mmCIF file with all atom_site columns, C-alpha atoms in Angstrom:
data_model
loop_
_atom_site.group_PDB
_atom_site.id
_atom_site.type_symbol
_atom_site.label_atom_id
_atom_site.label_alt_id
_atom_site.label_comp_id
_atom_site.label_asym_id
_atom_site.label_entity_id
_atom_site.label_seq_id
_atom_site.pdbx_PDB_ins_code
_atom_site.Cartn_x
_atom_site.Cartn_y
_atom_site.Cartn_z
_atom_site.occupancy
_atom_site.B_iso_or_equiv
_atom_site.pdbx_formal_charge
_atom_site.auth_seq_id
_atom_site.auth_comp_id
_atom_site.auth_asym_id
_atom_site.auth_atom_id
_atom_site.pdbx_PDB_model_num
ATOM 1  C CA . VAL A 1 1  ? -0.287 -10.498 -24.233 1.00 0.00 ? 13 VAL A CA 1
ATOM 2  C CA . MET A 1 2  ? -0.407 -12.032 -20.689 1.00 0.00 ? 14 MET A CA 1
ATOM 3  C CA . THR A 1 3  ? 2.318  -12.736 -18.587 1.00 0.00 ? 15 THR A CA 1
ATOM 4  C CA . PRO A 1 4  ? 2.793  -16.956 -18.139 1.00 0.00 ? 16 PRO A CA 1
ATOM 5  C CA . ARG A 1 5  ? 3.612  -16.684 -14.563 1.00 0.00 ? 17 ARG A CA 1
ATOM 6  C CA . PRO A 1 6  ? 2.502  -13.026 -13.292 1.00 0.00 ? 18 PRO A CA 1
ATOM 7  C CA . ILE A 1 7  ? 3.626  -12.245 -9.661  1.00 0.00 ? 19 ILE A CA 1
ATOM 8  C CA . THR A 1 8  ? 1.173  -11.533 -7.310  1.00 0.00 ? 20 THR A CA 1
ATOM 9  C CA . VAL A 1 9  ? 0.490  -11.237 -3.966  1.00 0.00 ? 21 VAL A CA 1
ATOM 10 C CA . GLY A 1 10 ? -2.771 -12.476 -2.074  1.00 0.00 ? 22 GLY A CA 1
ATOM 11 C CA . PRO A 1 11 ? -5.562 -10.670 -0.546  1.00 0.00 ? 23 PRO A CA 1
ATOM 12 C CA . ARG A 1 12 ? -3.699 -10.411 3.168   1.00 0.00 ? 24 ARG A CA 1
ATOM 13 C CA . ALA A 1 13 ? -0.465 -9.281  1.713   1.00 0.00 ? 25 ALA A CA 1
ATOM 14 C CA . ARG A 1 14 ? 1.460  -6.371  3.592   1.00 0.00 ? 26 ARG A CA 1
ATOM 15 C CA . ILE A 1 15 ? 0.756  -3.419  1.498   1.00 0.00 ? 27 ILE A CA 1
ATOM 16 C CA . GLU A 1 16 ? 4.720  -2.636  1.939   1.00 0.00 ? 28 GLU A CA 1
ATOM 17 C CA . ASP A 1 17 ? 5.301  -6.194  0.588   1.00 0.00 ? 29 ASP A CA 1
ATOM 18 C CA . ALA A 1 18 ? 3.537  -5.116  -2.532  1.00 0.00 ? 30 ALA A CA 1
ATOM 19 C CA . ALA A 1 19 ? 5.272  -2.101  -2.901  1.00 0.00 ? 31 ALA A CA 1
ATOM 20 C CA . ARG A 1 20 ? 8.504  -3.886  -3.120  1.00 0.00 ? 32 ARG A CA 1
ATOM 21 C CA . LEU A 1 21 ? 7.606  -6.049  -5.601  1.00 0.00 ? 33 LEU A CA 1
ATOM 22 C CA . LEU A 1 22 ? 6.163  -3.164  -7.806  1.00 0.00 ? 34 LEU A CA 1
ATOM 23 C CA . VAL A 1 23 ? 9.522  -1.482  -7.386  1.00 0.00 ? 35 VAL A CA 1
ATOM 24 C CA . SER A 1 24 ? 11.923 -4.456  -7.616  1.00 0.00 ? 36 SER A CA 1
ATOM 25 C CA . HIS A 1 25 ? 10.252 -6.129  -10.455 1.00 0.00 ? 37 HIS A CA 1
ATOM 26 C CA . LYS A 1 26 ? 9.415  -2.588  -12.414 1.00 0.00 ? 38 LYS A CA 1
ATOM 27 C CA . ILE A 1 27 ? 6.204  -3.578  -12.878 1.00 0.00 ? 39 ILE A CA 1
ATOM 28 C CA . GLY A 1 28 ? 2.660  -0.955  -12.836 1.00 0.00 ? 40 GLY A CA 1
ATOM 29 C CA . GLY A 1 29 ? 0.160  -3.560  -11.621 1.00 0.00 ? 41 GLY A CA 1
ATOM 30 C CA . LEU A 1 30 ? 0.237  -6.380  -9.183  1.00 0.00 ? 42 LEU A CA 1
ATOM 31 C CA . PRO A 1 31 ? -2.638 -8.808  -9.033  1.00 0.00 ? 43 PRO A CA 1
ATOM 32 C CA . VAL A 1 32 ? -4.382 -10.075 -5.797  1.00 0.00 ? 44 VAL A CA 1
ATOM 33 C CA . VAL A 1 33 ? -5.187 -13.346 -6.043  1.00 0.00 ? 45 VAL A CA 1
ATOM 34 C CA . ASP A 1 34 ? -6.951 -15.749 -3.786  1.00 0.00 ? 46 ASP A CA 1
ATOM 35 C CA . GLY A 1 35 ? -6.573 -19.275 -4.914  1.00 0.00 ? 47 GLY A CA 1
ATOM 36 C CA . HIS A 1 36 ? -6.860 -19.142 -8.563  1.00 0.00 ? 48 HIS A CA 1
ATOM 37 C CA . GLU A 1 37 ? -9.249 -16.252 -8.703  1.00 0.00 ? 49 GLU A CA 1
ATOM 38 C CA . LEU A 1 38 ? -8.208 -12.649 -9.448  1.00 0.00 ? 50 LEU A CA 1
ATOM 39 C CA . VAL A 1 39 ? -9.604 -10.217 -6.977  1.00 0.00 ? 51 VAL A CA 1
ATOM 40 C CA . GLY A 1 40 ? -8.066 -6.997  -7.317  1.00 0.00 ? 52 GLY A CA 1
ATOM 41 C CA . ILE A 1 41 ? -5.066 -5.160  -8.886  1.00 0.00 ? 53 ILE A CA 1
ATOM 42 C CA . ILE A 1 42 ? -2.317 -3.075  -6.727  1.00 0.00 ? 54 ILE A CA 1
ATOM 43 C CA . THR A 1 43 ? -1.451 0.086   -8.683  1.00 0.00 ? 55 THR A CA 1
ATOM 44 C CA . GLY A 1 44 ? 1.520  2.320   -8.204  1.00 0.00 ? 56 GLY A CA 1
ATOM 45 C CA . ASP A 1 45 ? -1.240 4.992   -7.778  1.00 0.00 ? 57 ASP A CA 1
ATOM 46 C CA . ASP A 1 46 ? -2.868 2.645   -5.201  1.00 0.00 ? 58 ASP A CA 1
ATOM 47 C CA . LEU A 1 47 ? 0.248  2.937   -3.369  1.00 0.00 ? 59 LEU A CA 1
ATOM 48 C CA . LEU A 1 48 ? 0.708  7.041   -3.554  1.00 0.00 ? 60 LEU A CA 1
ATOM 49 C CA . ARG A 1 49 ? -2.516 7.227   -2.133  1.00 0.00 ? 61 ARG A CA 1
ATOM 50 C CA . ALA A 1 50 ? -2.049 5.119   0.743   1.00 0.00 ? 62 ALA A CA 1
ATOM 51 C CA . LEU A 1 51 ? 1.126  7.030   1.492   1.00 0.00 ? 63 LEU A CA 1
ATOM 52 C CA . ILE A 1 52 ? -0.831 10.348  1.426   1.00 0.00 ? 64 ILE A CA 1
ATOM 53 C CA . ALA A 1 53 ? -3.257 8.619   3.637   1.00 0.00 ? 65 ALA A CA 1
ATOM 54 C CA . VAL A 1 54 ? -0.749 7.592   6.433   1.00 0.00 ? 66 VAL A CA 1
ATOM 55 C CA . ILE A 1 55 ? 1.352  11.249  5.924   1.00 0.00 ? 67 ILE A CA 1
ATOM 56 C CA . GLU A 1 56 ? -2.153 13.052  6.343   1.00 0.00 ? 68 GLU A CA 1
ATOM 57 C CA . THR A 1 57 ? -2.886 10.611  9.552   1.00 0.00 ? 69 THR A CA 1
ATOM 58 C CA . ALA A 1 58 ? 1.022  11.465  10.986  1.00 0.00 ? 70 ALA A CA 1
ATOM 59 C CA . THR A 1 59 ? 0.206  15.021  10.699  1.00 0.00 ? 71 THR A CA 1
ATOM 60 C CA . LEU A 1 60 ? -3.197 14.809  12.479  1.00 0.00 ? 72 LEU A CA 1
ATOM 61 C CA . GLU A 1 61 ? -1.558 13.006  15.553  1.00 0.00 ? 73 GLU A CA 1
ATOM 62 C CA . ARG A 1 62 ? 1.053  15.387  15.815  1.00 0.00 ? 74 ARG A CA 1
ATOM 63 C CA . ILE A 1 63 ? -1.278 18.530  15.333  1.00 0.00 ? 75 ILE A CA 1
ATOM 64 C CA . SER A 1 64 ? -3.934 16.488  18.443  1.00 0.00 ? 76 SER A CA 1
ATOM 65 C CA . VAL A 1 65 ? 0.069  15.803  20.481  1.00 0.00 ? 77 VAL A CA 1
ATOM 66 C CA . ALA A 1 66 ? 0.497  19.561  19.936  1.00 0.00 ? 78 ALA A CA 1
ATOM 67 C CA . LEU A 1 67 ? -2.688 20.986  20.980  1.00 0.00 ? 79 LEU A CA 1
ATOM 68 C CA . ALA A 1 68 ? -2.700 18.653  23.958  1.00 0.00 ? 80 ALA A CA 1
ATOM 69 C CA . SER A 1 69 ? 0.860  19.612  25.206  1.00 0.00 ? 81 SER A CA 1
ATOM 70 C CA . ASP A 1 70 ? -0.426 23.219  24.881  1.00 0.00 ? 82 ASP A CA 1
ATOM 71 C CA . ASP A 1 71 ? -4.265 22.841  26.960  1.00 0.00 ? 83 ASP A CA 1
ATOM 72 C CA . ASP A 1 72 ? -1.334 21.122  29.682  1.00 0.00 ? 84 ASP A CA 1
ATOM 73 C CA . ALA A 1 73 ? 0.784  24.704  29.728  1.00 0.00 ? 85 ALA A CA 1
#
């Protein structure tokens, strides 16, 4: 059964806005719509993957800064 008025986002929506919608509406998938065309779906798994990427990037940046500080010592 299709939802008559689904909650959607556009292709330029910020990931944190999509996450807020998923959590606040307790939904597992968020259609991405460009005009009247479905161009994708954001899921909770997609958000977890994005979070992991952010954490890994931040960790690598901290390691890089630490190594650079060691080189200065």
